XYZ file of C-alpha atoms in Angstrom:
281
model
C 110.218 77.403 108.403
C 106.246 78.348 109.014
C 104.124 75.573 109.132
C 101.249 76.936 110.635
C 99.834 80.739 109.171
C 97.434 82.336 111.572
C 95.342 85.384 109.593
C 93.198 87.799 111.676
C 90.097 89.190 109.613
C 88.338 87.277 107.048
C 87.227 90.264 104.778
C 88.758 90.529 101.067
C 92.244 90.587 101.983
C 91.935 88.106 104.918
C 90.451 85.455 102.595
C 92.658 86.922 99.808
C 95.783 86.097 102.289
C 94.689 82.610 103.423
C 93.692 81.484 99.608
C 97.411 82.126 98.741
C 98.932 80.658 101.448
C 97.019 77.302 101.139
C 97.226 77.014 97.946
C 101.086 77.521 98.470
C 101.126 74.448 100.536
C 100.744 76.231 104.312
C 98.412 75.024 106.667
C 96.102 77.994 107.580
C 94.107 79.057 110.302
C 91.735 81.914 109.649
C 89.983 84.144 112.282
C 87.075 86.479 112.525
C 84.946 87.653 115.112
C 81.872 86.668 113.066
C 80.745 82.793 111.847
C 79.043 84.743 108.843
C 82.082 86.424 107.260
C 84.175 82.975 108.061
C 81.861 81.248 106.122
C 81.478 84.091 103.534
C 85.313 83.822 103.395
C 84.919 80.160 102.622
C 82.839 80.183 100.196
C 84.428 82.835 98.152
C 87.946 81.155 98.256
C 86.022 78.480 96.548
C 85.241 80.327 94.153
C 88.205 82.054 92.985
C 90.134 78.201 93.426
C 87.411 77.230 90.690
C 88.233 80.490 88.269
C 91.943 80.111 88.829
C 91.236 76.448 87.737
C 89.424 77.168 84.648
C 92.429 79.743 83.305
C 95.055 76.846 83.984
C 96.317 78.271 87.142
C 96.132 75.128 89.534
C 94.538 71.648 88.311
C 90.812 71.382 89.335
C 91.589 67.980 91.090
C 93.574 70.217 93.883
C 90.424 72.750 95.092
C 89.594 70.423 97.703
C 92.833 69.919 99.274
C 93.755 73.454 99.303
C 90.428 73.902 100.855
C 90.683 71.420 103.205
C 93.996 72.759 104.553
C 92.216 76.265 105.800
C 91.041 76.047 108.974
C 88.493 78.889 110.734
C 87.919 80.044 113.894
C 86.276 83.147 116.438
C 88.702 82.088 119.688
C 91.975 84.133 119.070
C 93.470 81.197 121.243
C 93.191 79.150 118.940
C 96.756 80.466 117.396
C 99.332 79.004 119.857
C 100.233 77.141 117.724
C 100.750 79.367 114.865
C 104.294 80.414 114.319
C 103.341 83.119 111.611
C 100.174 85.383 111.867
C 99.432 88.051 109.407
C 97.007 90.313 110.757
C 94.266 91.757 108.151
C 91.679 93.983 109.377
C 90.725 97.577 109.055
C 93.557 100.321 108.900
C 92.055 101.329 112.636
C 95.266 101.665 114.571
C 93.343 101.057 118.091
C 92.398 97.885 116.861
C 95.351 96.992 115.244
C 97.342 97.868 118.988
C 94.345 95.851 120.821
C 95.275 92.751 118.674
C 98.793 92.638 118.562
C 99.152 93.212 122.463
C 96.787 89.982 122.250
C 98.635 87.967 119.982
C 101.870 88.717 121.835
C 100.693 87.005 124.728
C 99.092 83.548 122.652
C 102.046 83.212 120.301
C 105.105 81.235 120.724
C 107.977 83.430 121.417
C 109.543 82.627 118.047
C 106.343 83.395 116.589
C 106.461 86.591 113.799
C 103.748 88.739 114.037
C 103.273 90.701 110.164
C 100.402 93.361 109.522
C 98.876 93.837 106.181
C 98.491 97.321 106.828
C 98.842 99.909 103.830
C 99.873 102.755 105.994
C 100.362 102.415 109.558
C 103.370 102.542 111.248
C 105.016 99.291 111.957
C 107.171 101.024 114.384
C 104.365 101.867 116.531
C 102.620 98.719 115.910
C 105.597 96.665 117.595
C 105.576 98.819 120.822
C 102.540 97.245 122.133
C 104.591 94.017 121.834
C 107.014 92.555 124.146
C 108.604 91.358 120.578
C 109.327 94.041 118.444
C 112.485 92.253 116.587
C 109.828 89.404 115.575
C 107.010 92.205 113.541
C 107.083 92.675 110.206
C 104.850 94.201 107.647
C 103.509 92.445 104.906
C 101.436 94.301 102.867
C 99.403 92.307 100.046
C 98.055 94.033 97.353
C 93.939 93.351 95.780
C 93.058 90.952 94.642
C 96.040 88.835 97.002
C 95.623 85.496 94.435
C 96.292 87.605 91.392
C 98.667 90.614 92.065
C 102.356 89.736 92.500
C 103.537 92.766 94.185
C 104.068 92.397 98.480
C 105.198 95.610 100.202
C 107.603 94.356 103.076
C 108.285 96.671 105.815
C 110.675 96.659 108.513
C 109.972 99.014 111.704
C 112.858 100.144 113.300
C 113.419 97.365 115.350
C 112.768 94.414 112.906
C 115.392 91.782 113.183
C 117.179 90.990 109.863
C 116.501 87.280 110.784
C 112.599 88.092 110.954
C 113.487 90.124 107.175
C 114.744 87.187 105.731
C 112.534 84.847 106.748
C 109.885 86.628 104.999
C 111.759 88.018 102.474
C 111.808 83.871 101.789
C 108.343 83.543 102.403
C 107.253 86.227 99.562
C 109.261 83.790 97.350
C 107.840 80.578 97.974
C 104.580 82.452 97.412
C 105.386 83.626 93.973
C 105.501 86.845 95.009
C 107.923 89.659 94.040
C 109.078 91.985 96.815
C 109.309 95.791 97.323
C 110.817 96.866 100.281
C 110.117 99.888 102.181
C 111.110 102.054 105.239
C 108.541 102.516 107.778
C 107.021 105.757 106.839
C 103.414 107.007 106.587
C 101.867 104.824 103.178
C 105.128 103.402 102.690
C 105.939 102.900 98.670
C 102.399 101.942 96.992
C 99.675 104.574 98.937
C 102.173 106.982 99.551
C 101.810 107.209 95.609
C 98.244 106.189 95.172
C 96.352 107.370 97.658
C 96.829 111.577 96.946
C 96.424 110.639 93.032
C 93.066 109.069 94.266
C 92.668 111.942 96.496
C 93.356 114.463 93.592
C 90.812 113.044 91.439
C 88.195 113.593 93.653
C 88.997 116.817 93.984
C 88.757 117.451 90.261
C 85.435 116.200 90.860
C 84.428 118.448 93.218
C 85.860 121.013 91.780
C 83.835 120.361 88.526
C 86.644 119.863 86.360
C 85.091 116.865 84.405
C 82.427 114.058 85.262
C 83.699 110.659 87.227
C 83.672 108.583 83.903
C 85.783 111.700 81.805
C 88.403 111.959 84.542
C 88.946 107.974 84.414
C 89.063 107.944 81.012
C 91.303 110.547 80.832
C 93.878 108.693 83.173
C 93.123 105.339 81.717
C 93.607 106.221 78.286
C 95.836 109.054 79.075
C 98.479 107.075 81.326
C 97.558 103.363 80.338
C 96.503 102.369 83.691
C 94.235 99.517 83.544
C 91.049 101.382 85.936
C 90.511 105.153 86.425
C 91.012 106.262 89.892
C 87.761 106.741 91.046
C 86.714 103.274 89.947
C 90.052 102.159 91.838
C 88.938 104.269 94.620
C 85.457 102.501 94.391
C 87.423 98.895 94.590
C 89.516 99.741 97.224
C 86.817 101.267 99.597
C 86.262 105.259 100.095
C 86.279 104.241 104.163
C 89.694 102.614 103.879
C 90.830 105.503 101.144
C 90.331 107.968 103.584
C 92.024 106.056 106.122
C 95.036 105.976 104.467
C 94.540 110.137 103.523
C 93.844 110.536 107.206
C 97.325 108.404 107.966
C 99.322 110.319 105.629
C 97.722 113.976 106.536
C 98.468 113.148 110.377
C 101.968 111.680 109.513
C 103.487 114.447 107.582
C 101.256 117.072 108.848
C 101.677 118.723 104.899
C 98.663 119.895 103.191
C 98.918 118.155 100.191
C 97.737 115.254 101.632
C 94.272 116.435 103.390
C 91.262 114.481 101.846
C 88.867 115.707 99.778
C 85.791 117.004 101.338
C 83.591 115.383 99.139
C 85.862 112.180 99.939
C 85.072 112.890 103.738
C 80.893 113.697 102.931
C 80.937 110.168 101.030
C 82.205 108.214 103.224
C 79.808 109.728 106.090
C 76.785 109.079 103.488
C 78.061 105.410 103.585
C 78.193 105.630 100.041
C 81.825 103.149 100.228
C 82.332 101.820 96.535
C 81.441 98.508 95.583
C 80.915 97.019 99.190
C 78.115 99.128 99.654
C 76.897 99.084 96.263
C 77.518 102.882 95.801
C 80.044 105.411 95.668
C 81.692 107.288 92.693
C 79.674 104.582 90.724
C 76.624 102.546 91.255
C 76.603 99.226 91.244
Protein backbone atom coordinates (compact mmCIF):
# COMPACT_ATOMS: atom_id res chain seq x y z
CA UNK A 1 0.00 0.00 0.00
CA UNK A 2 2.85 2.82 1.00
CA UNK A 3 5.34 3.24 -1.41
CA UNK A 4 6.74 6.33 -0.46
CA UNK A 5 7.59 6.94 3.73
CA UNK A 6 8.11 10.57 4.51
CA UNK A 7 9.97 10.90 8.26
CA UNK A 8 10.20 14.37 9.89
CA UNK A 9 13.40 14.70 12.23
CA UNK A 10 16.57 13.01 11.59
CA UNK A 11 17.75 12.58 15.29
CA UNK A 12 18.06 8.86 16.79
CA UNK A 13 14.67 7.80 16.19
CA UNK A 14 14.26 9.65 12.83
CA UNK A 15 17.28 7.80 11.39
CA UNK A 16 16.28 4.81 13.59
CA UNK A 17 12.72 4.97 11.61
CA UNK A 18 14.07 5.48 8.07
CA UNK A 19 16.95 2.60 8.55
CA UNK A 20 14.01 0.15 9.14
CA UNK A 21 11.88 1.14 6.63
CA UNK A 22 14.54 0.95 3.82
CA UNK A 23 15.89 -1.82 4.73
CA UNK A 24 12.24 -3.26 4.66
CA UNK A 25 12.09 -2.46 1.04
CA UNK A 26 10.22 1.28 1.31
CA UNK A 27 11.46 4.06 -0.48
CA UNK A 28 12.21 6.82 2.13
CA UNK A 29 12.39 10.36 2.26
CA UNK A 30 13.94 11.85 5.36
CA UNK A 31 13.64 15.51 6.59
CA UNK A 32 15.38 17.87 8.91
CA UNK A 33 15.70 21.39 9.21
CA UNK A 34 19.50 21.06 9.35
CA UNK A 35 22.05 19.58 6.33
CA UNK A 36 24.34 18.57 9.41
CA UNK A 37 22.02 16.19 11.28
CA UNK A 38 20.80 14.79 7.61
CA UNK A 39 24.11 13.94 6.96
CA UNK A 40 24.85 12.84 10.58
CA UNK A 41 21.73 10.66 10.04
CA UNK A 42 23.39 9.22 6.99
CA UNK A 43 26.25 8.35 8.11
CA UNK A 44 25.12 6.61 11.18
CA UNK A 45 22.53 4.40 9.27
CA UNK A 46 25.66 3.27 7.62
CA UNK A 47 26.92 2.26 10.29
CA UNK A 48 24.46 0.25 12.06
CA UNK A 49 23.65 -1.46 8.16
CA UNK A 50 27.47 -2.53 8.54
CA UNK A 51 27.00 -4.01 12.38
CA UNK A 52 23.69 -5.58 11.49
CA UNK A 53 25.77 -7.12 8.58
CA UNK A 54 28.52 -8.48 10.57
CA UNK A 55 25.88 -10.40 13.18
CA UNK A 56 24.12 -12.02 10.01
CA UNK A 57 21.23 -9.73 10.03
CA UNK A 58 21.14 -8.57 6.25
CA UNK A 59 23.98 -9.70 3.64
CA UNK A 60 26.76 -7.02 3.35
CA UNK A 61 26.21 -6.95 -0.52
CA UNK A 62 22.66 -5.10 0.32
CA UNK A 63 24.11 -1.78 2.48
CA UNK A 64 24.25 0.11 -0.57
CA UNK A 65 20.92 -0.44 -1.91
CA UNK A 66 19.18 0.09 1.25
CA UNK A 67 21.18 3.20 1.38
CA UNK A 68 20.56 4.27 -1.81
CA UNK A 69 16.78 4.01 -1.38
CA UNK A 70 16.79 6.92 1.55
CA UNK A 71 16.40 10.04 0.26
CA UNK A 72 17.01 13.57 2.45
CA UNK A 73 15.76 16.74 2.38
CA UNK A 74 15.17 20.52 4.44
CA UNK A 75 11.92 21.59 2.02
CA UNK A 76 8.87 19.96 3.85
CA UNK A 77 7.40 20.12 0.19
CA UNK A 78 9.22 17.84 -0.81
CA UNK A 79 6.54 15.11 0.66
CA UNK A 80 3.63 15.35 -1.84
CA UNK A 81 4.33 12.64 -2.84
CA UNK A 82 4.59 10.68 0.24
CA UNK A 83 1.55 8.69 1.09
CA UNK A 84 2.86 7.75 4.69
CA UNK A 85 4.83 10.23 6.97
CA UNK A 86 5.86 9.37 10.42
CA UNK A 87 6.71 12.35 12.22
CA UNK A 88 9.83 12.07 14.77
CA UNK A 89 10.88 15.02 16.60
CA UNK A 90 10.88 16.25 20.12
CA UNK A 91 7.81 15.42 22.46
CA UNK A 92 7.12 19.50 22.12
CA UNK A 93 3.42 19.49 21.41
CA UNK A 94 3.62 23.17 19.71
CA UNK A 95 5.83 21.78 17.33
CA UNK A 96 4.29 18.69 16.84
CA UNK A 97 0.67 20.93 16.07
CA UNK A 98 2.92 23.40 13.79
CA UNK A 99 3.94 20.32 11.65
CA UNK A 100 1.03 18.38 11.27
CA UNK A 101 -1.20 21.50 10.31
CA UNK A 102 1.77 21.66 7.62
CA UNK A 103 1.77 18.31 6.44
CA UNK A 104 -2.02 18.34 6.15
CA UNK A 105 -1.88 20.81 3.59
CA UNK A 106 1.35 19.00 1.32
CA UNK A 107 -0.01 15.47 1.63
CA UNK A 108 -2.27 13.68 -0.63
CA UNK A 109 -5.61 13.36 0.88
CA UNK A 110 -5.20 9.60 1.26
CA UNK A 111 -2.02 10.29 2.81
CA UNK A 112 -1.71 8.87 6.79
CA UNK A 113 -0.09 11.06 8.93
CA UNK A 114 1.55 8.72 12.23
CA UNK A 115 3.57 10.44 15.19
CA UNK A 116 6.25 8.66 17.02
CA UNK A 117 5.36 10.35 20.02
CA UNK A 118 5.72 8.47 23.50
CA UNK A 119 3.11 10.47 25.22
CA UNK A 120 1.16 13.00 23.53
CA UNK A 121 -2.19 12.84 22.74
CA UNK A 122 -3.05 11.66 19.33
CA UNK A 123 -6.44 12.98 19.82
CA UNK A 124 -5.26 16.41 20.05
CA UNK A 125 -2.65 15.94 17.53
CA UNK A 126 -5.39 15.18 14.74
CA UNK A 127 -7.42 18.40 15.52
CA UNK A 128 -5.01 20.60 13.85
CA UNK A 129 -5.75 18.40 10.79
CA UNK A 130 -8.47 18.60 8.36
CA UNK A 131 -7.89 14.56 8.45
CA UNK A 132 -8.25 13.20 11.66
CA UNK A 133 -9.61 9.57 10.43
CA UNK A 134 -6.13 9.34 8.42
CA UNK A 135 -3.56 9.93 12.02
CA UNK A 136 -2.24 7.33 13.70
CA UNK A 137 0.41 6.85 16.26
CA UNK A 138 3.27 4.84 15.79
CA UNK A 139 5.46 4.78 18.46
CA UNK A 140 9.00 3.00 17.86
CA UNK A 141 10.90 2.00 20.58
CA UNK A 142 15.30 2.68 20.91
CA UNK A 143 17.21 1.55 19.21
CA UNK A 144 14.17 1.32 16.10
CA UNK A 145 16.58 -1.47 14.02
CA UNK A 146 16.83 -3.69 17.05
CA UNK A 147 13.70 -3.54 19.36
CA UNK A 148 10.60 -5.35 18.05
CA UNK A 149 8.02 -3.75 20.11
CA UNK A 150 5.72 -0.66 18.11
CA UNK A 151 3.12 1.04 20.33
CA UNK A 152 0.11 1.77 17.88
CA UNK A 153 -2.34 4.27 18.92
CA UNK A 154 -5.59 5.21 17.68
CA UNK A 155 -7.07 8.80 18.72
CA UNK A 156 -10.55 8.91 18.91
CA UNK A 157 -11.21 9.51 15.52
CA UNK A 158 -8.76 7.05 13.78
CA UNK A 159 -10.41 5.18 11.01
CA UNK A 160 -10.21 1.35 11.36
CA UNK A 161 -9.06 1.41 7.65
CA UNK A 162 -6.04 3.80 8.69
CA UNK A 163 -5.62 0.85 11.90
CA UNK A 164 -5.25 -1.79 9.62
CA UNK A 165 -3.21 -0.47 7.28
CA UNK A 166 -0.64 -0.01 9.82
CA UNK A 167 -1.46 -2.64 11.88
CA UNK A 168 -0.08 -4.37 8.31
CA UNK A 169 2.67 -2.17 8.09
CA UNK A 170 4.17 -3.15 11.72
CA UNK A 171 4.12 -6.66 10.13
CA UNK A 172 5.90 -6.31 7.06
CA UNK A 173 8.43 -4.55 9.29
CA UNK A 174 8.99 -7.43 11.59
CA UNK A 175 7.56 -5.75 14.16
CA UNK A 176 5.19 -7.01 16.90
CA UNK A 177 2.33 -4.72 17.90
CA UNK A 178 0.88 -3.37 21.20
CA UNK A 179 -2.03 -1.46 20.95
CA UNK A 180 -3.11 1.28 23.09
CA UNK A 181 -5.92 3.83 23.85
CA UNK A 182 -5.01 7.35 23.55
CA UNK A 183 -4.16 8.28 27.03
CA UNK A 184 -1.31 10.30 28.61
CA UNK A 185 2.14 7.74 28.01
CA UNK A 186 -0.03 5.25 26.59
CA UNK A 187 1.23 1.44 27.56
CA UNK A 188 5.26 1.66 27.62
CA UNK A 189 5.99 5.38 29.57
CA UNK A 190 2.94 5.25 31.33
CA UNK A 191 4.98 2.31 33.06
CA UNK A 192 8.48 3.52 32.60
CA UNK A 193 8.65 6.84 32.93
CA UNK A 194 7.44 7.19 37.03
CA UNK A 195 9.81 3.98 37.67
CA UNK A 196 12.52 6.28 36.06
CA UNK A 197 11.08 9.09 37.91
CA UNK A 198 11.14 7.08 41.27
CA UNK A 199 14.66 6.27 40.99
CA UNK A 200 15.73 9.57 40.90
CA UNK A 201 14.04 10.32 43.68
CA UNK A 202 15.76 7.61 45.69
CA UNK A 203 18.65 9.47 44.61
CA UNK A 204 17.83 12.52 45.89
CA UNK A 205 16.58 11.33 48.66
CA UNK A 206 19.96 9.57 49.46
CA UNK A 207 18.68 6.22 49.56
CA UNK A 208 21.69 4.62 47.67
CA UNK A 209 24.32 5.91 45.00
CA UNK A 210 23.26 5.89 41.01
CA UNK A 211 25.34 2.64 40.35
CA UNK A 212 23.67 0.72 43.82
CA UNK A 213 20.13 1.64 42.80
CA UNK A 214 20.79 0.15 39.12
CA UNK A 215 22.24 -2.67 40.36
CA UNK A 216 19.72 -3.25 42.62
CA UNK A 217 16.97 -3.21 39.80
CA UNK A 218 19.17 -4.93 37.32
CA UNK A 219 20.08 -7.71 39.38
CA UNK A 220 17.07 -7.44 41.50
CA UNK A 221 14.33 -7.54 38.59
CA UNK A 222 16.55 -8.90 35.62
CA UNK A 223 16.19 -5.91 33.54
CA UNK A 224 18.95 -5.65 31.17
CA UNK A 225 20.07 -1.54 32.28
CA UNK A 226 19.30 0.18 35.62
CA UNK A 227 17.01 3.03 35.30
CA UNK A 228 19.12 5.78 35.60
CA UNK A 229 21.43 4.47 32.91
CA UNK A 230 18.04 3.96 30.87
CA UNK A 231 17.16 7.37 31.87
CA UNK A 232 20.69 8.50 30.64
CA UNK A 233 19.90 6.64 27.06
CA UNK A 234 16.70 7.92 26.67
CA UNK A 235 17.50 11.66 27.43
CA UNK A 236 16.68 13.46 30.97
CA UNK A 237 15.09 16.46 28.51
CA UNK A 238 12.76 14.01 26.80
CA UNK A 239 12.26 12.01 30.39
CA UNK A 240 10.92 14.93 31.80
CA UNK A 241 8.84 15.57 28.93
CA UNK A 242 7.05 12.64 29.20
CA UNK A 243 6.79 13.29 33.44
CA UNK A 244 5.60 16.74 32.49
CA UNK A 245 2.87 14.96 29.93
CA UNK A 246 1.72 12.57 32.39
CA UNK A 247 1.69 15.15 35.57
CA UNK A 248 -0.47 17.63 33.29
CA UNK A 249 -2.66 14.71 31.95
CA UNK A 250 -3.81 13.13 35.09
CA UNK A 251 -3.19 16.04 37.24
CA UNK A 252 -2.20 13.09 40.20
CA UNK A 253 0.82 13.60 42.20
CA UNK A 254 2.43 10.56 41.69
CA UNK A 255 3.56 11.53 38.58
CA UNK A 256 5.39 15.08 39.33
CA UNK A 257 9.17 14.85 38.37
CA UNK A 258 11.82 14.76 40.50
CA UNK A 259 13.38 17.98 41.38
CA UNK A 260 16.68 16.89 40.91
CA UNK A 261 15.24 15.47 37.45
CA UNK A 262 14.00 19.15 36.75
CA UNK A 263 17.70 20.89 38.18
CA UNK A 264 19.47 18.35 35.63
CA UNK A 265 17.92 18.92 32.89
CA UNK A 266 18.25 22.90 33.43
CA UNK A 267 22.18 22.19 34.08
CA UNK A 268 22.03 20.58 30.54
CA UNK A 269 23.47 17.71 32.06
CA UNK A 270 20.96 15.29 29.38
CA UNK A 271 22.56 11.67 29.49
CA UNK A 272 24.63 10.44 26.87
CA UNK A 273 23.84 13.22 24.19
CA UNK A 274 25.45 15.63 26.22
CA UNK A 275 28.03 13.51 27.56
CA UNK A 276 26.70 13.87 31.18
CA UNK A 277 23.94 13.15 33.33
CA UNK A 278 23.38 10.42 36.03
CA UNK A 279 26.72 9.12 34.46
CA UNK A 280 29.61 10.56 32.65
CA UNK A 281 30.52 9.64 29.60
Amino acid sequence: MFKVVGVVGAGQMGSGIAHVFAQHAYKVLLYDISEVQLEKALTSIEQNLERQAKKGVIFETSIQGILRRIGVTKDLNDFSACDLVVEAVNENEALKFDLFAKLDEIVGKNAILASNTSSISITRIAAVTKRPDKVIGIHFMNPVPIMQLVEVIRGLATSEETFEAIGSLVAKLGKEMAVSQDYPGFIVNRVLIPMINEAVFALYEGIASAEDIDKGMKLGTNQPMGPLTLADFIGLDTVLAICNVLHDGFKDPKFRPCPLLVNMVNAGYLGRKSGRGFYTY
